[in-house]
CSV table of C-alpha atoms in Angstrom, one decimal:
chain,number,residue,atom,x,y,z
A,1,MET,CA,55.0,54.7,42.9
A,2,LYS,CA,55.5,58.2,44.4
A,3,VAL,CA,53.5,59.4,47.4
A,4,VAL,CA,53.4,63.0,48.5
A,5,ILE,CA,52.1,64.0,51.9
A,6,ILE,CA,51.2,67.6,52.7
A,7,GLY,CA,51.5,68.2,56.4
A,8,GLY,CA,53.7,66.4,58.9
A,9,VAL,CA,51.8,66.5,62.3
A,10,ALA,CA,49.5,63.8,63.6
A,11,ALA,CA,47.6,62.4,60.6
A,12,GLY,CA,50.4,63.0,58.1
A,13,MET,CA,53.2,61.4,60.0
A,14,SER,CA,50.9,58.5,61.1
A,15,ALA,CA,50.3,57.8,57.4
A,16,ALA,CA,53.9,58.3,56.4
A,17,ALA,CA,55.2,55.9,59.1
A,18,LYS,CA,52.7,53.2,58.3
A,19,ALA,CA,53.2,53.5,54.5
A,20,ALA,CA,57.0,53.4,54.8
A,21,ARG,CA,56.8,50.2,57.0
A,22,LEU,CA,54.4,48.4,54.6
A,23,ASN,CA,55.9,49.2,51.3
A,24,LYS,CA,59.7,49.8,51.0
A,25,ASP,CA,59.3,50.6,47.3
A,26,VAL,CA,57.2,53.7,47.8
A,27,GLU,CA,59.0,56.9,47.0
A,28,MET,CA,57.7,59.4,49.6
A,29,VAL,CA,58.1,63.1,50.1
A,30,ILE,CA,56.5,65.0,53.1
A,31,TYR,CA,56.1,68.8,52.9
A,32,GLU,CA,55.6,70.6,56.3
A,33,LYS,CA,55.4,74.4,56.4
A,34,THR,CA,56.7,74.6,60.0
A,35,ASP,CA,59.9,73.2,61.5
A,36,ILE,CA,58.1,70.8,63.9
A,37,VAL,CA,56.6,67.5,63.0
A,38,SER,CA,54.7,64.7,64.9
A,39,TRP,CA,53.6,66.6,67.9
A,40,GLY,CA,50.5,66.7,70.1
A,41,ALA,CA,48.5,70.0,70.3
A,42,CYS,CA,46.4,68.6,73.1
A,43,GLY,CA,49.3,69.3,75.5
A,44,LEU,CA,49.3,73.0,74.8
A,45,PRO,CA,47.0,74.2,77.6
A,46,TYR,CA,48.8,72.1,80.1
A,47,TYR,CA,52.2,73.4,78.9
A,48,VAL,CA,50.9,76.9,79.2
A,49,GLY,CA,49.6,76.2,82.7
A,50,ASN,CA,53.1,74.9,83.6
A,51,PHE,CA,51.9,71.3,84.4
A,52,PHE,CA,55.1,70.4,82.6
A,53,GLU,CA,58.0,72.6,81.7
A,54,ASP,CA,59.7,71.3,78.6
A,55,GLU,CA,57.8,72.1,75.4
A,56,LYS,CA,59.6,69.2,73.7
A,57,ASP,CA,57.6,66.8,75.7
A,58,MET,CA,54.8,67.4,73.2
A,59,ILE,CA,56.9,66.2,70.3
A,60,ALA,CA,56.4,62.4,69.8
A,61,ARG,CA,59.4,62.1,67.5
A,62,PRO,CA,61.8,64.9,66.4
A,63,VAL,CA,62.1,65.6,62.7
A,64,GLU,CA,65.8,64.5,62.8
A,65,LYS,CA,64.8,60.9,63.8
A,66,PHE,CA,62.5,60.6,60.8
A,67,ILE,CA,65.2,61.9,58.5
A,68,GLU,CA,67.7,59.4,60.0
A,69,ALA,CA,65.1,56.7,59.3
A,70,GLY,CA,65.3,57.6,55.6
A,71,MET,CA,62.1,59.7,55.3
A,72,ASN,CA,62.3,62.6,52.8
A,73,ILE,CA,60.8,65.4,54.9
A,74,LYS,CA,60.9,69.0,53.7
A,75,ILE,CA,60.3,71.4,56.6
A,76,LYS,CA,59.6,75.1,56.0
A,77,HIS,CA,58.0,74.1,52.7
A,78,GLU,CA,54.4,75.2,52.0
A,79,VAL,CA,52.3,73.6,49.3
A,80,ILE,CA,50.3,76.5,47.7
A,81,ASP,CA,48.5,74.8,44.8
A,82,VAL,CA,47.5,71.4,43.5
A,83,ASP,CA,46.8,70.5,39.9
A,84,VAL,CA,44.6,67.4,40.1
A,85,ASP,CA,44.7,66.8,36.3
A,86,LYS,CA,48.5,66.8,36.0
A,87,LYS,CA,48.9,65.2,39.5
A,88,GLU,CA,51.3,68.1,40.3
A,89,ILE,CA,51.8,70.4,43.3
A,90,THR,CA,53.3,73.8,43.6
A,91,VAL,CA,55.6,74.3,46.6
A,92,LYS,CA,57.1,77.4,48.2
A,93,ASN,CA,60.4,77.1,50.2
A,94,LEU,CA,59.6,79.5,53.1
A,95,ILE,CA,63.3,80.0,53.8
A,96,THR,CA,64.6,80.9,50.3
A,97,GLY,CA,61.3,81.9,48.7
A,98,GLU,CA,61.9,79.5,45.8
A,99,ILE,CA,58.7,78.2,44.1
A,100,PHE,CA,58.8,74.8,42.3
A,101,GLN,CA,56.6,71.9,41.2
A,102,ASP,CA,56.6,68.3,42.2
A,103,SER,CA,54.6,65.3,40.9
A,104,TYR,CA,52.7,62.5,42.7
A,105,ASP,CA,51.0,59.3,42.0
A,106,ARG,CA,49.1,59.4,45.3
A,107,LEU,CA,48.6,62.5,47.4
A,108,MET,CA,47.6,62.9,51.1
A,109,ILE,CA,46.4,66.2,52.4
A,110,ALA,CA,47.0,66.6,56.1
A,111,THR,CA,47.2,70.3,56.5
A,112,GLY,CA,45.3,70.6,59.8
A,113,ALA,CA,43.3,73.7,60.8
A,114,SER,CA,43.9,77.2,62.0
A,115,ALA,CA,42.3,79.2,64.8
A,116,ILE,CA,39.3,81.2,63.9
A,117,ILE,CA,39.5,84.9,64.8
A,118,PRO,CA,36.1,86.5,65.2
A,119,PRO,CA,35.4,90.0,64.0
A,120,ILE,CA,36.7,91.7,67.2
A,121,LYS,CA,38.1,95.2,66.9
A,122,ASN,CA,41.9,95.3,67.7
A,123,ALA,CA,42.2,91.5,67.8
A,124,ASP,CA,45.7,91.9,66.6
A,125,ALA,CA,46.8,93.9,69.7
A,126,LYS,CA,49.9,92.7,71.6
A,127,GLY,CA,48.8,90.4,74.4
A,128,VAL,CA,46.0,88.7,72.3
A,129,PHE,CA,46.8,85.0,71.6
A,130,THR,CA,45.3,81.9,70.0
A,131,LEU,CA,46.3,78.4,71.1
A,132,LYS,CA,46.5,76.1,68.1
A,133,ASP,CA,50.1,75.9,66.9
A,134,TYR,CA,53.3,74.9,68.7
A,135,SER,CA,54.6,78.4,68.6
A,136,ASP,CA,51.3,79.7,70.0
A,137,GLY,CA,51.9,77.7,73.2
A,138,ILE,CA,55.5,78.9,73.6
A,139,GLU,CA,54.6,82.6,73.2
A,140,LEU,CA,51.5,82.4,75.4
A,141,LYS,CA,53.4,80.7,78.2
A,142,LYS,CA,56.1,83.4,78.2
A,143,GLU,CA,53.4,85.9,79.1
A,144,MET,CA,51.2,83.7,81.3
A,145,ILE,CA,54.1,83.0,83.7
A,146,LYS,CA,54.8,86.7,84.3
A,147,GLU,CA,53.6,87.7,87.7
A,148,GLU,CA,52.3,91.0,86.6
A,149,ASN,CA,49.8,89.4,84.2
A,150,GLN,CA,47.0,88.6,86.5
A,151,ASN,CA,43.9,89.5,84.6
A,152,ILE,CA,43.2,86.7,82.0
A,153,ILE,CA,40.2,86.7,79.6
A,154,ILE,CA,39.4,83.6,77.5
A,155,VAL,CA,37.0,84.1,74.6
A,156,GLY,CA,35.2,80.8,73.7
A,157,ALA,CA,34.1,78.0,76.0
A,158,GLY,CA,35.0,75.0,74.0
A,159,TYR,CA,37.6,72.4,74.9
A,160,ILE,CA,40.6,74.7,74.6
A,161,GLY,CA,39.0,77.6,76.3
A,162,ILE,CA,38.0,75.5,79.3
A,163,GLU,CA,41.4,74.0,79.5
A,164,VAL,CA,43.0,77.4,79.4
A,165,VAL,CA,40.9,78.4,82.5
A,166,GLU,CA,42.6,75.5,84.4
A,167,ALA,CA,46.0,76.6,83.1
A,168,ALA,CA,45.5,80.1,84.4
A,169,LYS,CA,44.1,78.8,87.7
A,170,ASN,CA,47.1,76.5,88.1
A,171,LEU,CA,49.4,79.6,87.6
A,172,GLY,CA,47.5,81.4,90.4
A,173,LYS,CA,46.0,84.1,88.4
A,174,SER,CA,43.7,86.4,90.4
A,175,SER,CA,41.1,87.2,87.8
A,176,ILE,CA,40.0,84.7,85.1
A,177,ARG,CA,37.0,85.4,82.9
A,178,LEU,CA,35.6,82.9,80.4
A,179,ILE,CA,33.3,84.6,77.9
A,180,GLN,CA,31.0,82.6,75.7
A,181,LEU,CA,28.7,83.8,72.9
A,182,ALA,CA,26.2,80.9,73.3
A,183,ASP,CA,24.1,80.2,76.4
A,184,ARG,CA,26.1,77.1,77.3
A,185,VAL,CA,29.7,75.9,77.4
A,186,LEU,CA,30.7,73.0,75.0
A,187,LEU,CA,27.2,73.1,73.5
A,188,GLU,CA,28.2,71.2,70.3
A,189,SER,CA,29.6,68.2,72.3
A,190,PHE,CA,27.4,67.9,75.4
A,191,ASP,CA,23.7,68.3,76.2
A,192,LYS,CA,22.3,70.9,78.7
A,193,GLU,CA,22.2,68.5,81.7
A,194,ILE,CA,25.9,68.0,81.5
A,195,THR,CA,26.9,71.5,80.5
A,196,ASP,CA,24.9,72.9,83.5
A,197,ILE,CA,27.1,70.8,85.8
A,198,MET,CA,30.2,72.1,84.0
A,199,ALA,CA,29.1,75.7,84.4
A,200,ASP,CA,28.4,75.3,88.1
A,201,GLU,CA,31.9,73.8,88.5
A,202,ILE,CA,33.6,76.8,86.7
A,203,SER,CA,31.6,79.3,88.7
A,204,SER,CA,32.3,77.6,92.0
A,205,HIS,CA,36.0,78.5,91.9
A,206,SER,CA,37.2,81.8,93.4
A,207,GLY,CA,38.7,84.2,90.9
A,208,VAL,CA,36.9,82.5,88.0
A,209,GLU,CA,33.8,84.1,86.3
A,210,LEU,CA,31.7,82.6,83.5
A,211,HIS,CA,30.0,85.0,81.2
A,212,LEU,CA,27.4,83.3,79.0
A,213,GLU,CA,25.5,84.9,76.1
A,214,GLU,CA,28.0,87.7,75.9
A,215,VAL,CA,29.7,89.1,72.8
A,216,VAL,CA,33.3,90.4,72.8
A,217,GLU,CA,33.2,93.5,70.6
A,218,GLU,CA,36.6,95.2,71.1
A,219,ILE,CA,40.0,94.7,72.6
A,220,ILE,CA,40.9,97.8,74.4
A,221,GLN,CA,44.5,98.7,73.9
A,222,GLU,CA,47.1,101.3,75.0
A,223,ASN,CA,50.2,101.8,72.9
A,224,GLY,CA,49.3,98.7,71.0
A,225,SER,CA,49.0,96.4,74.0
A,226,VAL,CA,45.8,94.9,75.5
A,227,VAL,CA,44.5,96.5,78.7
A,228,GLY,CA,40.9,95.4,78.6
A,229,VAL,CA,37.9,93.9,76.7
A,230,LYS,CA,34.6,95.5,75.8
A,231,THR,CA,31.6,93.3,75.3
A,232,ASN,CA,27.9,94.0,74.7
A,233,LYS,CA,27.4,93.7,78.5
A,234,GLY,CA,30.4,95.4,80.1
A,235,GLN,CA,34.1,96.3,80.1
A,236,TYR,CA,36.8,94.2,81.9
A,237,LYS,CA,40.4,94.7,82.6
A,238,ALA,CA,42.8,92.3,80.8
A,239,ASP,CA,46.5,91.7,80.7
A,240,ILE,CA,46.1,88.7,78.4
A,241,VAL,CA,43.3,87.6,76.1
A,242,VAL,CA,43.2,84.1,74.6
A,243,ILE,CA,40.8,83.6,71.7
A,244,ALA,CA,39.6,80.0,71.5
A,245,THR,CA,36.5,80.2,69.3
A,246,GLY,CA,37.1,77.2,67.1
A,247,VAL,CA,39.2,76.2,64.1
A,248,ARG,CA,38.9,76.3,60.3
A,249,PRO,CA,40.5,73.6,58.0
A,250,ASN,CA,43.6,74.8,56.1
A,251,THR,CA,42.2,74.0,52.7
A,252,SER,CA,41.8,77.4,51.0
A,253,PHE,CA,44.6,76.5,48.5
A,254,LEU,CA,42.4,73.7,47.2
A,255,LYS,CA,39.3,75.7,46.4
A,256,ASP,CA,39.7,75.3,42.6
A,257,THR,CA,40.5,71.6,42.6
A,258,GLY,CA,36.9,70.3,42.6
A,259,ILE,CA,37.5,68.3,45.8
A,260,GLN,CA,34.3,67.9,47.7
A,261,MET,CA,34.3,70.0,50.9
A,262,LEU,CA,31.9,71.0,53.7
A,263,THR,CA,31.0,74.7,54.0
A,264,ASN,CA,33.8,75.2,56.5
A,265,GLY,CA,36.3,73.8,54.0
A,266,ALA,CA,36.8,70.3,55.5
A,267,LEU,CA,37.6,67.8,52.8
A,268,VAL,CA,34.9,65.0,52.7
A,269,VAL,CA,36.5,61.5,52.9
A,270,ASN,CA,35.1,58.0,52.8
A,271,GLU,CA,36.0,55.0,55.0
A,272,TYR,CA,39.3,54.6,53.1
A,273,GLY,CA,40.3,58.2,53.7
A,274,GLU,CA,39.7,59.0,50.0
A,275,THR,CA,38.5,62.3,48.8
A,276,SER,CA,36.2,62.8,45.9
A,277,ILE,CA,39.2,63.0,43.6
A,278,GLU,CA,40.9,59.7,42.7
A,279,SER,CA,44.3,59.1,44.2
A,280,ILE,CA,43.9,62.0,46.7
A,281,TYR,CA,43.4,61.1,50.4
A,282,SER,CA,43.0,63.2,53.5
A,283,ALA,CA,42.8,63.0,57.3
A,284,GLY,CA,43.1,65.1,60.4
A,285,ASP,CA,41.7,68.5,61.2
A,286,CYS,CA,41.5,69.5,57.5
A,287,ALA,CA,39.0,66.6,56.8
A,288,THR,CA,35.8,65.0,57.8
A,289,VAL,CA,35.9,61.6,59.5
A,290,PRO,CA,33.5,58.7,58.8
A,291,HIS,CA,31.1,58.5,61.8
A,292,PHE,CA,29.5,55.3,63.0
A,293,LEU,CA,26.1,56.9,63.3
A,294,ARG,CA,26.2,60.2,61.4
A,295,GLY,CA,27.9,59.2,58.1
A,296,ASN,CA,31.0,60.5,56.3
A,297,GLU,CA,30.3,64.3,56.3
A,298,THR,CA,31.1,64.7,60.0
A,299,TYR,CA,33.7,67.2,61.1
A,300,ILE,CA,35.2,66.3,64.5
A,301,PRO,CA,38.8,67.6,64.8
A,302,LEU,CA,40.3,65.3,67.4
A,303,ALA,CA,43.8,63.9,67.8
A,304,THR,CA,42.6,60.4,68.2
A,305,THR,CA,40.8,60.2,64.9
A,306,ALA,CA,43.6,62.1,63.1
A,307,ASN,CA,46.1,59.4,64.2
A,308,LYS,CA,43.8,56.5,63.5
A,309,LEU,CA,42.4,57.6,60.1
A,310,GLY,CA,46.0,58.7,59.2
A,311,ARG,CA,47.2,55.2,59.9
A,312,VAL,CA,44.5,53.8,57.6
A,313,VAL,CA,45.4,56.2,54.9
A,314,GLY,CA,49.0,55.1,55.2
A,315,GLU,CA,48.0,51.5,54.6
A,316,ASN,CA,46.0,52.6,51.5
A,317,LEU,CA,48.8,54.7,50.2
A,318,ALA,CA,51.0,51.6,50.5
A,319,GLY,CA,48.6,49.6,48.5
A,320,VAL,CA,47.0,47.6,51.3
A,321,LYS,CA,43.2,48.2,51.1
A,322,THR,CA,42.1,49.0,54.6
A,323,VAL,CA,38.8,50.4,56.0
A,324,PHE,CA,38.5,52.8,58.9
A,325,GLN,CA,36.1,51.4,61.5
A,326,LYS,CA,34.5,54.8,62.0
A,327,THR,CA,34.4,57.2,64.9
A,328,LEU,CA,31.9,57.9,67.7
A,329,GLY,CA,33.5,61.3,68.5
A,330,THR,CA,34.5,60.0,71.9
A,331,ALA,CA,36.2,62.8,73.8
A,332,GLY,CA,36.9,63.9,77.4
A,333,VAL,CA,37.7,67.2,79.1
A,334,LYS,CA,38.8,68.2,82.5
A,335,VAL,CA,36.8,71.2,83.8
A,336,LEU,CA,38.9,72.3,86.8
A,337,ASP,CA,38.1,69.6,89.4
A,338,LEU,CA,35.4,67.9,87.2
A,339,GLU,CA,35.9,65.2,84.6
A,340,ALA,CA,33.5,65.0,81.7
A,341,ALA,CA,33.3,62.8,78.6
A,342,ARG,CA,31.0,62.0,75.7
A,343,THR,CA,30.5,59.4,72.9
A,344,GLY,CA,28.0,58.8,70.1
A,345,LEU,CA,25.1,61.1,69.5
A,346,THR,CA,24.0,63.9,71.7
A,347,GLU,CA,20.2,64.4,72.1
A,348,VAL,CA,20.4,67.5,69.8
A,349,GLU,CA,22.0,65.3,67.1
A,350,ALA,CA,19.5,62.6,67.5
A,351,GLN,CA,16.7,65.2,67.0
A,352,LYS,CA,18.3,66.6,63.8
A,353,MET,CA,18.6,63.0,62.4
A,354,GLY,CA,14.9,62.4,63.0
A,355,ILE,CA,15.6,59.4,65.2
A,356,ASN,CA,12.8,58.1,67.5
A,357,TYR,CA,14.8,58.2,70.7
A,358,LYS,CA,14.5,58.4,74.5
A,359,THR,CA,16.9,59.6,77.1
A,360,VAL,CA,17.7,58.9,80.8
A,361,PHE,CA,19.7,61.2,83.1
A,362,ILE,CA,20.7,60.1,86.5
A,363,LYS,CA,22.7,61.3,89.5
A,364,ASP,CA,24.5,58.6,91.4
A,365,LYS,CA,27.7,58.0,93.4
A,366,ASN,CA,31.1,57.0,92.0
A,367,GLN,CA,31.9,54.5,94.8
A,368,THR,CA,30.9,53.1,98.2
A,369,ASN,CA,30.3,55.5,101.0
A,370,TYR,CA,32.8,53.9,103.5
A,371,TYR,CA,35.8,54.4,101.3
A,372,PRO,CA,37.2,58.0,101.2
A,373,GLY,CA,36.6,60.0,98.1
A,374,ARG,CA,33.0,59.4,97.4
A,375,GLU,CA,31.6,61.9,94.9
A,376,ASP,CA,28.5,62.6,92.8
A,377,ILE,CA,28.5,61.2,89.3
A,378,TYR,CA,26.1,62.1,86.5
A,379,LEU,CA,25.2,60.0,83.4
A,380,LYS,CA,23.0,60.6,80.4
A,381,LEU,CA,22.1,58.0,77.8
A,382,ILE,CA,20.4,58.5,74.5
A,383,TYR,CA,18.9,55.3,73.1
A,384,ASN,CA,16.6,54.2,70.3
A,385,ALA,CA,13.0,54.2,71.6
A,386,GLU,CA,12.0,51.1,69.6
A,387,SER,CA,15.1,48.8,69.7
A,388,ARG,CA,16.5,50.3,73.0
A,389,VAL,CA,20.0,50.2,71.4
A,390,ILE,CA,22.3,52.8,73.0
A,391,LEU,CA,23.1,55.8,70.6
A,392,GLY,CA,25.0,58.2,72.8
A,393,ALA,CA,26.3,58.8,76.3
A,394,GLN,CA,27.7,61.7,78.4
A,395,ILE,CA,29.2,61.5,81.9
A,396,ALA,CA,30.4,64.0,84.4
A,397,GLY,CA,31.9,63.6,87.9
A,398,LYS,CA,35.2,63.6,89.7
A,399,LYS,CA,37.4,60.6,90.5
A,400,GLY,CA,37.1,57.9,87.9
A,401,ALA,CA,34.2,59.5,85.9
A,402,ALA,CA,35.6,60.2,82.5
A,403,LEU,CA,37.1,56.8,81.6
A,404,ARG,CA,33.7,55.1,82.1
A,405,ILE,CA,32.9,56.5,78.7
A,406,ASP,CA,35.2,53.9,77.1
A,407,ALA,CA,32.9,51.1,78.2
A,408,LEU,CA,29.9,53.0,76.8
A,409,ALA,CA,31.7,53.6,73.4
A,410,VAL,CA,32.3,49.9,73.1
A,411,ALA,CA,28.6,49.3,74.0
A,412,ILE,CA,27.5,51.6,71.2
A,413,TYR,CA,29.9,49.9,68.7
A,414,SER,CA,28.5,46.5,69.8
A,415,GLY,CA,24.8,47.5,69.5
A,416,ILE,CA,24.1,46.9,73.2
A,417,THR,CA,20.7,47.8,74.6
A,418,VAL,CA,20.0,49.7,77.8
A,419,ASN,CA,18.6,46.4,79.1
A,420,GLU,CA,21.9,44.6,78.5
A,421,LEU,CA,23.8,47.6,80.0
A,422,GLY,CA,21.8,47.3,83.2
A,423,MET,CA,23.2,43.8,83.8
A,424,MET,CA,26.7,44.3,82.3
A,425,ASP,CA,29.5,42.8,84.4
A,426,PHE,CA,31.5,45.9,85.3
A,427,CYS,CA,34.5,46.1,87.7
A,428,TYR,CA,33.6,46.5,91.4
A,429,ALA,CA,35.7,47.2,94.4
A,430,PRO,CA,34.9,49.8,97.1
A,431,PRO,CA,37.5,52.4,95.9
A,432,PHE,CA,36.3,52.3,92.3
A,433,ALA,CA,32.6,51.8,92.1
A,434,ARG,CA,29.4,50.5,93.8
A,435,THR,CA,28.1,47.0,93.3
A,436,TRP,CA,25.7,48.5,90.8
A,437,ASP,CA,27.8,50.9,88.8
A,438,VAL,CA,26.3,54.2,87.6
A,439,MET,CA,26.2,52.6,84.1
A,440,ASN,CA,24.1,49.6,85.4
A,441,VAL,CA,21.8,52.0,87.2
A,442,ALA,CA,21.2,54.1,84.1
A,443,GLY,CA,20.5,51.0,82.0
A,444,ASN,CA,18.0,49.7,84.6
A,445,VAL,CA,16.0,52.9,85.0
A,446,ALA,CA,15.7,53.6,81.3
A,447,LYS,CA,12.0,53.3,80.4
């Protein structure tokens, strides 16, 4: 049996490594259009902010190690077409320009996603960057560490945009502006109670300004280089502009294959990682991920799900029928000195699904008052109004806040009610929590 994998980053290499271990008889070829495989894009903002210096720290395993282990990896090779009837792909060697065909018995598509560039005039000016690919991070850091580049503008207040604010702050930049089209930061992942806390944290730092409900219309340039940004509300000086307005799945080369896609191009997969075409699988930022509460047509481009669903696909490629246990979209973000995390459904999602739900939002303390480091902590629960089963949770605070979301993710998977959460036996010691943890308190006050 011949397996072809298109894309060699998180999902693709997770699948390849698992399939190779399980079935030594599988003939496998991996095509990757860059020269880097198996690396973590989540480290990019922290590399740019000089939290660590060696870009190779983001690479889990160099391509040479995979080749030494016997894997047939073709770097600098881009798959430009798939013929699903002939089970054949068309490949372009990006070094020589040669175009050739290859066949497969089973195919995995793990082509990831690319940064979206909004219709901003002069967005191609020198000094304008995105932060999605390995090379993006290297090029952006070269400019960010220059002392003369002090005016930083970030367009888009999602995960990457907020993390770039911290990167710029860590580098001591004097003027940092975060410009967001919507009226809230991270509005697709968190509800207003939590995003208001995030916004207050961002605005509390000197040299950092948050602009909400503002549209970037033009990059102002001189001699081809950025010098400022014009919006519908004003004009600001800029030495560097980072556009972080989301990603789009790299699936345009599949548009004539008949594979089911979402409107954004994400390939729809089931709990086995199978697409709508037999023998074709997908995982990672180019695909949907089966959701525990929202179904299969859910697009959540996260490294955790890419690696996990990729592993499941690898088992299925090797002939071991395995089911992905589904995601809750659990994720965390550091907002300067604040930690925030979420899991399950937001209130907005529960509304869209027509669920009869209730919510509780509380402010508490993260630990006892007599141990140094006591801070406010905020928790929101979304739960079924009839069964009282927990559907979603969001948390924000400082020391120790974000990792509490892991317990709440397990609670949702297990079908725990708010009543049970109120009496759950959580870890207690004065430096870590109160005798009644914030999660207990939220469960107990839920009406």
